[in-house]
JSON list of C-alpha atoms in Angstrom, two decimals:
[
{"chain": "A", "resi": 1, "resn": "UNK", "atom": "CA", "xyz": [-48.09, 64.28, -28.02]},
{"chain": "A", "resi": 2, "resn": "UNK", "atom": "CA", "xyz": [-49.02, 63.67, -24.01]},
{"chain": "A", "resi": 3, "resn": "UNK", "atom": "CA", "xyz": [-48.44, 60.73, -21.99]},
{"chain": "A", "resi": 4, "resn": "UNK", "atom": "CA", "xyz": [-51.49, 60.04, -20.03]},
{"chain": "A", "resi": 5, "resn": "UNK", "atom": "CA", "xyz": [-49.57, 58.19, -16.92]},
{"chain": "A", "resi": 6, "resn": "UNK", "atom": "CA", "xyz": [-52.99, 57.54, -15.76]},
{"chain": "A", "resi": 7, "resn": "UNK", "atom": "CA", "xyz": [-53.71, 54.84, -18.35]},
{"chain": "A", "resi": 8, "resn": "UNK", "atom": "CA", "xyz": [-50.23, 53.32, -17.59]},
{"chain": "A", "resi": 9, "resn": "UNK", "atom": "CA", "xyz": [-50.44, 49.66, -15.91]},
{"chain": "A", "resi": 10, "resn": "UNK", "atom": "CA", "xyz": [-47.77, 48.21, -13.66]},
{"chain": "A", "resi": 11, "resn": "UNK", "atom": "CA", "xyz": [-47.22, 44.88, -12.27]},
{"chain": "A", "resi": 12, "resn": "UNK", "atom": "CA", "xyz": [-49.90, 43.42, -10.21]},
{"chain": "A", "resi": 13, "resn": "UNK", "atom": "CA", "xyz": [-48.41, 42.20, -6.65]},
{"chain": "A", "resi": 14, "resn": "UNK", "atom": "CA", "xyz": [-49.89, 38.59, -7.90]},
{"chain": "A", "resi": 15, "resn": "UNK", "atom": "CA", "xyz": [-47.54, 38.77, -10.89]},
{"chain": "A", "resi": 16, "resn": "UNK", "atom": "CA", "xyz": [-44.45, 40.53, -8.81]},
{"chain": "A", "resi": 17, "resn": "UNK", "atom": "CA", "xyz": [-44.72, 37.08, -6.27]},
{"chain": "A", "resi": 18, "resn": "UNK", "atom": "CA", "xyz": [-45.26, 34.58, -9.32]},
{"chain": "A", "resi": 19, "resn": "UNK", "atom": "CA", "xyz": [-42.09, 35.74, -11.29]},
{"chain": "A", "resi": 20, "resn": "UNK", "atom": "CA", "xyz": [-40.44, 36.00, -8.02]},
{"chain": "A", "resi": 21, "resn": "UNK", "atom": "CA", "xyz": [-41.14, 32.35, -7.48]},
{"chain": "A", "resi": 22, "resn": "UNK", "atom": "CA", "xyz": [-40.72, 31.09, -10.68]},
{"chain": "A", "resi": 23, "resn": "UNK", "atom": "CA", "xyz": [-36.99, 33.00, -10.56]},
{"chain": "A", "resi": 24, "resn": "UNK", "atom": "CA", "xyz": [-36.32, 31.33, -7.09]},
{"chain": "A", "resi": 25, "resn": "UNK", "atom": "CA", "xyz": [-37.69, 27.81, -8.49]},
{"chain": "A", "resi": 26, "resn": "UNK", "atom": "CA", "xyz": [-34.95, 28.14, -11.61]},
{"chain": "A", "resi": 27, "resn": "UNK", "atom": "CA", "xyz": [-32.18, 29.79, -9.39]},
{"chain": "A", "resi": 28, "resn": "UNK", "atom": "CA", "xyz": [-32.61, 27.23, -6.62]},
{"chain": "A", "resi": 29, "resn": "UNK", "atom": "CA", "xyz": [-32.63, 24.39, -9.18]},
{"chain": "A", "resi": 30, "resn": "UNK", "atom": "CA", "xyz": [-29.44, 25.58, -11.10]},
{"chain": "A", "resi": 31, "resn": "UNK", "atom": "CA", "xyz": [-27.80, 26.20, -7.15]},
{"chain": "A", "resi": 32, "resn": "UNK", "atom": "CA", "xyz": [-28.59, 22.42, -6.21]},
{"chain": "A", "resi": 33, "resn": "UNK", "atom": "CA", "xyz": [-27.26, 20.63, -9.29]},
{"chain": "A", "resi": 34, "resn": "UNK", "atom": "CA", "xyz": [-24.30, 22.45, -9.62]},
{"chain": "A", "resi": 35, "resn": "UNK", "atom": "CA", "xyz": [-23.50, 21.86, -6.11]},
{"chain": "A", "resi": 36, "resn": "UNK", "atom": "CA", "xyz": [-24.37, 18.29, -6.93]},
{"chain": "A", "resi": 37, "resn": "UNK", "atom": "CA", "xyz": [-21.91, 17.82, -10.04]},
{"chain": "A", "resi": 38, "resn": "UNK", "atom": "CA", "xyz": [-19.60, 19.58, -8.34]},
{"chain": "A", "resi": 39, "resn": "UNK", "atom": "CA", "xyz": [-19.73, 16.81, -5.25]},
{"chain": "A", "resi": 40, "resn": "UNK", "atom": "CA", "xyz": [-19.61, 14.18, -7.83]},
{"chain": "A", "resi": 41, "resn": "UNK", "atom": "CA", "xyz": [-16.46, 15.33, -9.28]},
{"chain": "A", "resi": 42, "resn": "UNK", "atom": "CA", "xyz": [-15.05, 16.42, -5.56]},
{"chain": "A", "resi": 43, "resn": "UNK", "atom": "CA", "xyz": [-15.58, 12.03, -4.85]},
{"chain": "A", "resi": 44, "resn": "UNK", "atom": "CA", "xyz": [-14.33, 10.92, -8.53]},
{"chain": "A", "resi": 45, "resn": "UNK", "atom": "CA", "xyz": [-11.10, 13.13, -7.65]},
{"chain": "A", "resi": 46, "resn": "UNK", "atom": "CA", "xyz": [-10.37, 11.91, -3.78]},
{"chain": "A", "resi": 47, "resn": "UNK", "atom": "CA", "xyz": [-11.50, 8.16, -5.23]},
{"chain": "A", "resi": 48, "resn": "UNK", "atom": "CA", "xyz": [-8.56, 8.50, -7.89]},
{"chain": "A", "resi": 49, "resn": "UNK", "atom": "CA", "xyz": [-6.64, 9.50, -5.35]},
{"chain": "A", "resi": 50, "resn": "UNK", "atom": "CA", "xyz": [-6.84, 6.66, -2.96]},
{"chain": "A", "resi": 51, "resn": "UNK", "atom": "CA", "xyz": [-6.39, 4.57, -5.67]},
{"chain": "A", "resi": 52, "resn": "UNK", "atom": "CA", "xyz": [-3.21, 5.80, -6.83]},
{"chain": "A", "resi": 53, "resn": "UNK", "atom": "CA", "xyz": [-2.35, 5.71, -3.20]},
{"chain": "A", "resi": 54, "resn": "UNK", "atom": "CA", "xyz": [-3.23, 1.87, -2.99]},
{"chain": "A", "resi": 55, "resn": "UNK", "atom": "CA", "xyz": [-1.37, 1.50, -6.44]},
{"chain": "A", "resi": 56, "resn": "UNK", "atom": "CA", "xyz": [1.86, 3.56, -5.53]},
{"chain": "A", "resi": 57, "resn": "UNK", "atom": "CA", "xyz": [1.99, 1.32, -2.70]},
{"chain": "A", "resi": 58, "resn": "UNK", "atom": "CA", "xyz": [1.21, -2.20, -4.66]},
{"chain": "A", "resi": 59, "resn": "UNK", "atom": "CA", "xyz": [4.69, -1.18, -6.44]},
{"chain": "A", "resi": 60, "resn": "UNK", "atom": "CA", "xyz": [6.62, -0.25, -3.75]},
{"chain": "A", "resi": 61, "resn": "UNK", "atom": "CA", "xyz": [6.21, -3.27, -2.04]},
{"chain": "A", "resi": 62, "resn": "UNK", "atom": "CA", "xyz": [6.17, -5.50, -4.71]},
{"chain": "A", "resi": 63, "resn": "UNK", "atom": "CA", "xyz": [9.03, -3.76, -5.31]},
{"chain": "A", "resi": 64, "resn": "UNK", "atom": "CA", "xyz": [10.51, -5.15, -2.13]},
{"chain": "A", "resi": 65, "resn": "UNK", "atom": "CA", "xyz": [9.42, -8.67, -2.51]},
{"chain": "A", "resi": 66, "resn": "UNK", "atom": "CA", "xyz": [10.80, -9.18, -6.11]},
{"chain": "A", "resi": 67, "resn": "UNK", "atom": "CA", "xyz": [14.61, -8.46, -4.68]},
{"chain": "A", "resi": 68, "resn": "UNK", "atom": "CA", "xyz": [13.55, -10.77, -1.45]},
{"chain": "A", "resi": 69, "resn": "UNK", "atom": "CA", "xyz": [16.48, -13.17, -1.06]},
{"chain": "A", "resi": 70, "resn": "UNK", "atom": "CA", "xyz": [18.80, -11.86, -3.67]},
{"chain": "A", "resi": 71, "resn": "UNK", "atom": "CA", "xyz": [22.01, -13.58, -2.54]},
{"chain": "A", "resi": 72, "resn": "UNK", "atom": "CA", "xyz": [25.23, -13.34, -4.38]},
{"chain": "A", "resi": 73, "resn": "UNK", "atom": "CA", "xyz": [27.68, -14.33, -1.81]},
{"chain": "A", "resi": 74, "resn": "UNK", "atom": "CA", "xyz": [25.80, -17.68, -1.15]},
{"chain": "A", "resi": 75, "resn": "UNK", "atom": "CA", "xyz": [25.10, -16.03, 2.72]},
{"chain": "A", "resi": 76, "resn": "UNK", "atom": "CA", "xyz": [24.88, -17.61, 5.23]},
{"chain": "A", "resi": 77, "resn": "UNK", "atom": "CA", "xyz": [28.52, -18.80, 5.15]},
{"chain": "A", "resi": 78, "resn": "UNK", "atom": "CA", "xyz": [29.12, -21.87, 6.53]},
{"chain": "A", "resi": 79, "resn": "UNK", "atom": "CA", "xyz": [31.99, -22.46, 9.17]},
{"chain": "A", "resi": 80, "resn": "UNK", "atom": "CA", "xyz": [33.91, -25.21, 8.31]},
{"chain": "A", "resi": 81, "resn": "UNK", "atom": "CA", "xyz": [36.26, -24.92, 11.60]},
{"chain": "A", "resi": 82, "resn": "UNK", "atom": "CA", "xyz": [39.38, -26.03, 10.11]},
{"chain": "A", "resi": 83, "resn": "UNK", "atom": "CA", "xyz": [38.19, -28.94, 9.03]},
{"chain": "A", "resi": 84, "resn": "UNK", "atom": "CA", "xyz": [36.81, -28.66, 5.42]},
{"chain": "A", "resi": 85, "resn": "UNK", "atom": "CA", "xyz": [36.15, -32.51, 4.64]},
{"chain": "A", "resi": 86, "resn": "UNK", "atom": "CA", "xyz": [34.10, -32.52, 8.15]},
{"chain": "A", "resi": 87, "resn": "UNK", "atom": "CA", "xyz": [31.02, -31.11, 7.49]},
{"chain": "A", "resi": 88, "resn": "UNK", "atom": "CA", "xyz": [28.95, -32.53, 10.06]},
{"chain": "A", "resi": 89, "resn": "UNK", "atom": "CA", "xyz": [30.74, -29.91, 12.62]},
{"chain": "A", "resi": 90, "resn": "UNK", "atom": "CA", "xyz": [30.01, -26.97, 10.06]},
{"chain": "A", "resi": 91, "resn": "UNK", "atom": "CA", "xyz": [27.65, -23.81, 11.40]},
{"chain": "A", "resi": 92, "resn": "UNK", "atom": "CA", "xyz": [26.38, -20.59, 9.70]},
{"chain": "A", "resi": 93, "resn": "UNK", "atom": "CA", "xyz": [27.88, -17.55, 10.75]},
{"chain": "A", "resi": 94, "resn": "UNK", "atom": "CA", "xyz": [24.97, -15.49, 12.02]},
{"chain": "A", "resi": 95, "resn": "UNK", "atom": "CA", "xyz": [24.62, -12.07, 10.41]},
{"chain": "A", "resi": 96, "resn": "UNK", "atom": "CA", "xyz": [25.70, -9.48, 12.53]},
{"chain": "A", "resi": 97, "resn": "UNK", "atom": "CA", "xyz": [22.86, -7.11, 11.52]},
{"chain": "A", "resi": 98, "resn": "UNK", "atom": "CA", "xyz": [20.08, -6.93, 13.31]},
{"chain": "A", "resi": 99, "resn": "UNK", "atom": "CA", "xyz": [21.64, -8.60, 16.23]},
{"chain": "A", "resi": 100, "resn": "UNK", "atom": "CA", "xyz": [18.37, -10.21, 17.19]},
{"chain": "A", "resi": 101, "resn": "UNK", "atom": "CA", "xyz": [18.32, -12.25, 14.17]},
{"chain": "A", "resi": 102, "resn": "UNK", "atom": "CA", "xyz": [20.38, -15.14, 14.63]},
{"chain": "A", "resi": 103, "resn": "UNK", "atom": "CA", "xyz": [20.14, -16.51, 11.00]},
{"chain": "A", "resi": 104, "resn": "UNK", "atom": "CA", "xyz": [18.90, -15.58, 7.30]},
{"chain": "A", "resi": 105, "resn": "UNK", "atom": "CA", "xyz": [15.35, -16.40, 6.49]},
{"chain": "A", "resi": 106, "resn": "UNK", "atom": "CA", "xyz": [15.09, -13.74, 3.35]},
{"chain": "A", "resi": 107, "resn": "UNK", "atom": "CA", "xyz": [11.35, -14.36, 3.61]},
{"chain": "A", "resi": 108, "resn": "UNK", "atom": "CA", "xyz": [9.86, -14.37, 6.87]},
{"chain": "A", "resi": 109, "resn": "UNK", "atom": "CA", "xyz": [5.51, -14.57, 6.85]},
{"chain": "A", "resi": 110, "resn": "UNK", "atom": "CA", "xyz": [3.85, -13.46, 9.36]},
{"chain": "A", "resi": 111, "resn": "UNK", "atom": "CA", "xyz": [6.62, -11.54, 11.75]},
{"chain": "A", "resi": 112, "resn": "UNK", "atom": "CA", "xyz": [4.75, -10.19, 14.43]},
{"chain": "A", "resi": 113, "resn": "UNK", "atom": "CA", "xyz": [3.20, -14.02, 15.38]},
{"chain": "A", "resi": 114, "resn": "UNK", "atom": "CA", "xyz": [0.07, -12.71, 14.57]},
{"chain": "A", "resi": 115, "resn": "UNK", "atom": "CA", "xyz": [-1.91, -15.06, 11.99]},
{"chain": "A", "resi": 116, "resn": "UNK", "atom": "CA", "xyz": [-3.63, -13.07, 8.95]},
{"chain": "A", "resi": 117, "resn": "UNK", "atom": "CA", "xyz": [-0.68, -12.47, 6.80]},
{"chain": "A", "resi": 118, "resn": "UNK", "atom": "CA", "xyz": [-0.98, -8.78, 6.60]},
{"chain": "A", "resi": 119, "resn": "UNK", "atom": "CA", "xyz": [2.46, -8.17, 7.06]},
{"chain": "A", "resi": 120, "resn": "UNK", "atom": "CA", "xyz": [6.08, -9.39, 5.45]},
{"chain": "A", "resi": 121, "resn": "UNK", "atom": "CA", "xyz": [9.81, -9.47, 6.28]},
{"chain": "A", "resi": 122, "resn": "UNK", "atom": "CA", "xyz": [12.06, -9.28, 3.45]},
{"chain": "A", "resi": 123, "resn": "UNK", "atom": "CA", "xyz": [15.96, -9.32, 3.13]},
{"chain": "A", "resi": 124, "resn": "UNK", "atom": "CA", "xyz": [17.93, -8.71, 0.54]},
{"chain": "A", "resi": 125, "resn": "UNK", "atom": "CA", "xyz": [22.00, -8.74, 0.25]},
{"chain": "A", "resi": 126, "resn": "UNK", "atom": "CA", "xyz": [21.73, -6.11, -2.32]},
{"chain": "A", "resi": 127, "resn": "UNK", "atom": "CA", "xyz": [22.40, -2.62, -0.83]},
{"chain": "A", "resi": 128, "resn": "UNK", "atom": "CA", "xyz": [25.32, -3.28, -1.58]},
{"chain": "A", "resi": 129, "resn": "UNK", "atom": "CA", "xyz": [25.63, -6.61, -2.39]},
{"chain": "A", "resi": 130, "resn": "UNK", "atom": "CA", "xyz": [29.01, -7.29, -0.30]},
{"chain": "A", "resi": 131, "resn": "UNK", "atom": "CA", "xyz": [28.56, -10.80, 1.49]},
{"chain": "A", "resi": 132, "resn": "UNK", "atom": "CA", "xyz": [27.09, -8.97, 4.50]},
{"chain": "A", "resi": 133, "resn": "UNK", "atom": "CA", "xyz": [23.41, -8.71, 5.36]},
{"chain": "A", "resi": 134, "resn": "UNK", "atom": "CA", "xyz": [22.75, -4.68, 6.99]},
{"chain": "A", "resi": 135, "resn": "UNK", "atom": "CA", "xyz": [26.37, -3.54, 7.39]},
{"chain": "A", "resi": 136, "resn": "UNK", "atom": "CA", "xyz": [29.23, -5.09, 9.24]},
{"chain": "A", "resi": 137, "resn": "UNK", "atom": "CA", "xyz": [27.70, -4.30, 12.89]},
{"chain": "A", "resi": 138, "resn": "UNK", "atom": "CA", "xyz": [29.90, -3.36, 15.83]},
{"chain": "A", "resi": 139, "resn": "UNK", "atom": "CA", "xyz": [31.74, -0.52, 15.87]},
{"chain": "A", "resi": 140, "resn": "UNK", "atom": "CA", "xyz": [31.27, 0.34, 12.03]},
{"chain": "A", "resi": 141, "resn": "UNK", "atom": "CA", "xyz": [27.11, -0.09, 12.49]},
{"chain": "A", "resi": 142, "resn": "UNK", "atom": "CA", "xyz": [24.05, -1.66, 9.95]},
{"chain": "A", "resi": 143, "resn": "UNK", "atom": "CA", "xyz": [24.27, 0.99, 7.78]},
{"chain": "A", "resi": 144, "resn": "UNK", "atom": "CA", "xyz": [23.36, -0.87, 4.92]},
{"chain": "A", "resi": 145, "resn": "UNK", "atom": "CA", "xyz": [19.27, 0.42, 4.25]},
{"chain": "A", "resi": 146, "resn": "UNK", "atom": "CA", "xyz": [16.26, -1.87, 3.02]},
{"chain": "A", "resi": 147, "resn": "UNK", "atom": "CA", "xyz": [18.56, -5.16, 3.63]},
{"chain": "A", "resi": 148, "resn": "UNK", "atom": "CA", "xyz": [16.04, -6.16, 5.91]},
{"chain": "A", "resi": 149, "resn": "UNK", "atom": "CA", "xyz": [12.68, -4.51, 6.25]},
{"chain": "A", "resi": 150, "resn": "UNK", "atom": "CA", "xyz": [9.49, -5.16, 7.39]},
{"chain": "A", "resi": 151, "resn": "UNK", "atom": "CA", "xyz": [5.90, -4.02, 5.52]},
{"chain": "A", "resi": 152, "resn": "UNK", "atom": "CA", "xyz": [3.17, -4.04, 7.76]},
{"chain": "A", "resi": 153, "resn": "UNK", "atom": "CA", "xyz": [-0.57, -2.85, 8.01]},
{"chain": "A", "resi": 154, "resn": "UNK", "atom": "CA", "xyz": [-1.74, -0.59, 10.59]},
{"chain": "A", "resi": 155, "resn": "UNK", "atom": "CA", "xyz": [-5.49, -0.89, 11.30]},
{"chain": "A", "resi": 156, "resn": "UNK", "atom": "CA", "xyz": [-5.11, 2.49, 13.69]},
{"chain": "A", "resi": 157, "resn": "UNK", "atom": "CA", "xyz": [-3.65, 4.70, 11.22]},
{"chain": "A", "resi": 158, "resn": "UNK", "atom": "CA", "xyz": [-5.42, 2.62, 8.07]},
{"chain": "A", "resi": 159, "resn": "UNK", "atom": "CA", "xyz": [-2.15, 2.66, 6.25]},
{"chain": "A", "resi": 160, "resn": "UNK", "atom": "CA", "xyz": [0.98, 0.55, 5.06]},
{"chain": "A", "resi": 161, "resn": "UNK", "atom": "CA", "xyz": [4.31, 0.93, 7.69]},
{"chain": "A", "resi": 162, "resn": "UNK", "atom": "CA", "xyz": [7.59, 0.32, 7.11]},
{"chain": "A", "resi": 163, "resn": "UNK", "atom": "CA", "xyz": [10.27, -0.79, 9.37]},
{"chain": "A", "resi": 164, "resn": "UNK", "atom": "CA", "xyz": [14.00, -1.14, 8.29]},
{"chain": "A", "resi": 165, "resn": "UNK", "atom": "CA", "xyz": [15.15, -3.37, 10.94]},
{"chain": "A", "resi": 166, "resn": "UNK", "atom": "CA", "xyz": [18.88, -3.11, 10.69]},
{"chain": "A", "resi": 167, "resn": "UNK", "atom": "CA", "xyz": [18.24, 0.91, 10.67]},
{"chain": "A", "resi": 168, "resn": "UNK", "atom": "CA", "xyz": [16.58, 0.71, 13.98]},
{"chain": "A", "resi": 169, "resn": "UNK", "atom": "CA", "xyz": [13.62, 3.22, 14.80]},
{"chain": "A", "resi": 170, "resn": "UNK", "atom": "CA", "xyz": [10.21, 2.89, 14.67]},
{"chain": "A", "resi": 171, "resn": "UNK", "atom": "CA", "xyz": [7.59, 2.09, 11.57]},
{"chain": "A", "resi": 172, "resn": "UNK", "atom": "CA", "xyz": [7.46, 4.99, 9.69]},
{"chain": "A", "resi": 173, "resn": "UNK", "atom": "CA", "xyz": [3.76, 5.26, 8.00]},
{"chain": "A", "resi": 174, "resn": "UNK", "atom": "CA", "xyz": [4.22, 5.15, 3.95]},
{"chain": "A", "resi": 175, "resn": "UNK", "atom": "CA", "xyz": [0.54, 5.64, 2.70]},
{"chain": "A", "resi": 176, "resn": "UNK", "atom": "CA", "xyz": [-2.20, 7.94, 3.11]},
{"chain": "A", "resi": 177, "resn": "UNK", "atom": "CA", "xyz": [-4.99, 6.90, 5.70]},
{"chain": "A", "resi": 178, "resn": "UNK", "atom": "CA", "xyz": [-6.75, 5.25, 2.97]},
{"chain": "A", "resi": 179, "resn": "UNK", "atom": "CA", "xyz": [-5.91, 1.46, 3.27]},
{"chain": "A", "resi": 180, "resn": "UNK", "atom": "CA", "xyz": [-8.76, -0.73, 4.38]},
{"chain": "A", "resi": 181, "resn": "UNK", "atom": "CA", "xyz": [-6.53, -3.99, 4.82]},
{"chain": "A", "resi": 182, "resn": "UNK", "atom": "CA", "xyz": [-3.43, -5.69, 3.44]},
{"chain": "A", "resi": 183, "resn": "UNK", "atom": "CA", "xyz": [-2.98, -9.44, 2.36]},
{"chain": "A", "resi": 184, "resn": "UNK", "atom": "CA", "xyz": [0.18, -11.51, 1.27]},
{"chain": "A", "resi": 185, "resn": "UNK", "atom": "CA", "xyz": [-0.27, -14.74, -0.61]},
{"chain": "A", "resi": 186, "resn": "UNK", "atom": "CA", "xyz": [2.77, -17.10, -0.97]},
{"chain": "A", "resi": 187, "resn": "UNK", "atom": "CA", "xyz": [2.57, -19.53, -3.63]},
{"chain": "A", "resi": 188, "resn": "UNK", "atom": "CA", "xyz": [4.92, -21.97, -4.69]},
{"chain": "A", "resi": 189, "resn": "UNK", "atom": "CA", "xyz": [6.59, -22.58, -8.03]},
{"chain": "A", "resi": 190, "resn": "UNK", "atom": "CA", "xyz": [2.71, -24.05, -9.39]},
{"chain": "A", "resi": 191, "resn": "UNK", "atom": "CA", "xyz": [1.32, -20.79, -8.04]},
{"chain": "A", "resi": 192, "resn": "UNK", "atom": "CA", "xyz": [-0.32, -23.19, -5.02]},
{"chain": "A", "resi": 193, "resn": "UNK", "atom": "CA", "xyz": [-0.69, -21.25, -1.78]},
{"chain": "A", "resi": 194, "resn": "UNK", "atom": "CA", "xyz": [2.28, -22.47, 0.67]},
{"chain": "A", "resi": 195, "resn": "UNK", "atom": "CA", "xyz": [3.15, -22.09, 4.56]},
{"chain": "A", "resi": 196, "resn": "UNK", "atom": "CA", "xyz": [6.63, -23.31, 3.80]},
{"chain": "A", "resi": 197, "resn": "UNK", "atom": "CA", "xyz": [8.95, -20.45, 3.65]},
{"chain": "A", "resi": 198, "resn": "UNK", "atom": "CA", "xyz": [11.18, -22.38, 1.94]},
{"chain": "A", "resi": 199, "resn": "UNK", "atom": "CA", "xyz": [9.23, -23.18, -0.95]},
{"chain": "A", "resi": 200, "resn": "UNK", "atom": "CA", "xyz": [7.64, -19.90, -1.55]},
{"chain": "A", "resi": 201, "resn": "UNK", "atom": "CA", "xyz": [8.07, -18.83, -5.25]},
{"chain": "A", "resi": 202, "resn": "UNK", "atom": "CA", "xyz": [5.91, -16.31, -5.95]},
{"chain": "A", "resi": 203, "resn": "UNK", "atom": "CA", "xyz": [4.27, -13.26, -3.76]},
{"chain": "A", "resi": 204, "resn": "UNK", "atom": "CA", "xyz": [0.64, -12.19, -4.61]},
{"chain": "A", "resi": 205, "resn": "UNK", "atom": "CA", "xyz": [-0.11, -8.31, -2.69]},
{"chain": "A", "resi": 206, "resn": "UNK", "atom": "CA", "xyz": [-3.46, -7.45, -2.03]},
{"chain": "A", "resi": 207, "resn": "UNK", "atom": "CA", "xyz": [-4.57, -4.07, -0.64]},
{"chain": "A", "resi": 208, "resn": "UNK", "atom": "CA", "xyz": [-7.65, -2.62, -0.12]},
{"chain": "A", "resi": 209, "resn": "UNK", "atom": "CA", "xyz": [-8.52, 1.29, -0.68]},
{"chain": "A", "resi": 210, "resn": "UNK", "atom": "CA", "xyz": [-10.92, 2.82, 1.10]},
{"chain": "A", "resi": 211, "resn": "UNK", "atom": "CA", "xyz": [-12.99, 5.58, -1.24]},
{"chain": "A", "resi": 212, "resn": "UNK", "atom": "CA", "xyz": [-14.91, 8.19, -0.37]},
{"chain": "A", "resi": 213, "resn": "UNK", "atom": "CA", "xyz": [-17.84, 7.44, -2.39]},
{"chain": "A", "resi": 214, "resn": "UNK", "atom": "CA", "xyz": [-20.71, 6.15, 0.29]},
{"chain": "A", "resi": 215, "resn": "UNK", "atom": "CA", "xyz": [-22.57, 2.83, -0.88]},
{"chain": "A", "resi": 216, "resn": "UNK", "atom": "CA", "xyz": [-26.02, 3.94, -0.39]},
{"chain": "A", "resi": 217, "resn": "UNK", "atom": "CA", "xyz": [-27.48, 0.28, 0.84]},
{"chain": "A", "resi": 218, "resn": "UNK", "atom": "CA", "xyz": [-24.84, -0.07, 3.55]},
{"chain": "A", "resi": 219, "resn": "UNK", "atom": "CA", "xyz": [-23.78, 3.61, 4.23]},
{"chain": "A", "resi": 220, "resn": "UNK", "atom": "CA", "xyz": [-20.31, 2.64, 3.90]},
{"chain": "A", "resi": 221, "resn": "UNK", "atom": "CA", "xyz": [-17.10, 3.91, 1.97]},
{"chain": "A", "resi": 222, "resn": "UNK", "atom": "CA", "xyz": [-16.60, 1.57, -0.84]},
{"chain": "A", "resi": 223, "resn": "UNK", "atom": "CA", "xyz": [-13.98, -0.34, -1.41]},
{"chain": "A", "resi": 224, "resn": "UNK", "atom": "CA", "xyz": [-11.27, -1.47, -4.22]},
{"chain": "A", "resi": 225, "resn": "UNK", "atom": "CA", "xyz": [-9.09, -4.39, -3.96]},
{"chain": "A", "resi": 226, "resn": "UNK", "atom": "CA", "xyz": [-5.59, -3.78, -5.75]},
{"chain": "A", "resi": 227, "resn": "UNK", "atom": "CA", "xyz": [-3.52, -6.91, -6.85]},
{"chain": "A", "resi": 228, "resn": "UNK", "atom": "CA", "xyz": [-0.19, -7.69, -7.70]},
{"chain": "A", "resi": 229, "resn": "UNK", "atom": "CA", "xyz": [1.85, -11.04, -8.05]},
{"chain": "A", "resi": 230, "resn": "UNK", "atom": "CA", "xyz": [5.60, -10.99, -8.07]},
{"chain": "A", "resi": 231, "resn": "UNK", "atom": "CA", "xyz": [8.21, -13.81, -8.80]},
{"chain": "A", "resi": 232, "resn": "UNK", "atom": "CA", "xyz": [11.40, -13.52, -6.08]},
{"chain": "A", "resi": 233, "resn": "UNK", "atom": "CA", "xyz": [14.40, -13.38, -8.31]},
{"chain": "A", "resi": 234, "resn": "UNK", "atom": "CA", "xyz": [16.83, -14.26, -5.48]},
{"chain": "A", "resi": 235, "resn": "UNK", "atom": "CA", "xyz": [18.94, -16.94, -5.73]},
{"chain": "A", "resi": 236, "resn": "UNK", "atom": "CA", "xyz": [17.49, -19.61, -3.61]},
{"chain": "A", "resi": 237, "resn": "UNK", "atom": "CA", "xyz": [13.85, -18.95, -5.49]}
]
């Protein structure tokens, strides 16, 4: 049996450029939303990861705060110059680490003079505890780590620093660039918001992670706001 190729039909150009079209339509369509769920999941993964950031950070520092002030040696010791029943002539013995802090505060707001309260200074006689805040000082050093620190935020790097002032140096930068702002809140033992140092009870940490995830009204990362309270468990709270 012949073929007769003559009576044999291909593919009209028309139909070659419709299928073609159709194929590009369904191609192009699969392209863009598989580029789009794969963006989605790209921002869900960096967002999770700015906010473990912001949380790994929330527990350092509260972290911190909760030894603030532990104390087991009753520092600072008090001078009685020979004359213990006279204790109007009596004097604490400044600590000799850092040498430009003339006295114990274990809670210090707002250590740069700047108002806001986006930074803390904490100390702690617990590294070891030994009756000596830093190290001895002198000849034998402050060798004693996170005695006396400082947490601070750092608008220009958009992170959390650190500063271990008996150590010396300079603020070392503890978080990823993905801090939008830092807050302390000290309460008193009622959990009432206090400016008195010496009443401060309680230390409520607020941070604020910056996400990648654009809000589509303001064209702006959005933002999560991390919280924490701690109760200071030294021995003068």
């Amino acid at each position: 049996m012949s073929l007769d190729l003559r009576k044999e039909r291909g593919f009209t150009l028309a139909e070659v450029l419709v299928a073609t079209l159709v194929t590009t339509l369904i191609l192009g369509g699969a392209v863009v939303l598989t580029s789009q769920v794969q963006q989605s999941f790209r921002r869900q993964v960096e967002d999770s990861a700015g906010e473990q950031e912001g949380r790994y950070a929330l527990e350092w520092v509260s972290r911190l705060i909760r030894a603030a002030g532990n104390n087991p040696y009753a520092l600072p010791e008090m001078n009685d110059n020979g004359t213990p029943a006279n204790m109007a002539d009596d004097f604490a013995i400044p600590p000799a680490c850092p040498p430009v802090n003339p006295v114990y505060s274990w809670v210090v707001m707002n250590p740069d003079g700047v108002n806001g309260n986006d930074d803390i200074r904490i100390q702690t006689d617990s590294n070891p505890p030994d009756g000596i805040l830093g190290g001895p000082g002198g000849a034998e050093g402050c060798t004693q780590a996170n005695e006396d620190v400082t947490v601070s935020y750092d608008a220009a790097t958009s992170s959390i620093t650190f500063l271990d002032n008996n150590l010396g140096g300079v603020q070392q930068v503890r978080t990823d660039a993905v801090i939008d702002g830092l807050l302390f809140i000290f309460k008193d033992v009622d959990h009432i918001p206090t400016a008195d140092a010496a009443k401060v009870v309680y230390v409520e940490t607020q941070i604020t992670v910056r996400t990648r995830t654009i809000n589509p009204f303001t064209m702006l990362p959005e933002t999560r706001l991390l919280t924490q309270e701690v109760r200071l468990r030294g021995r003068f709270y």
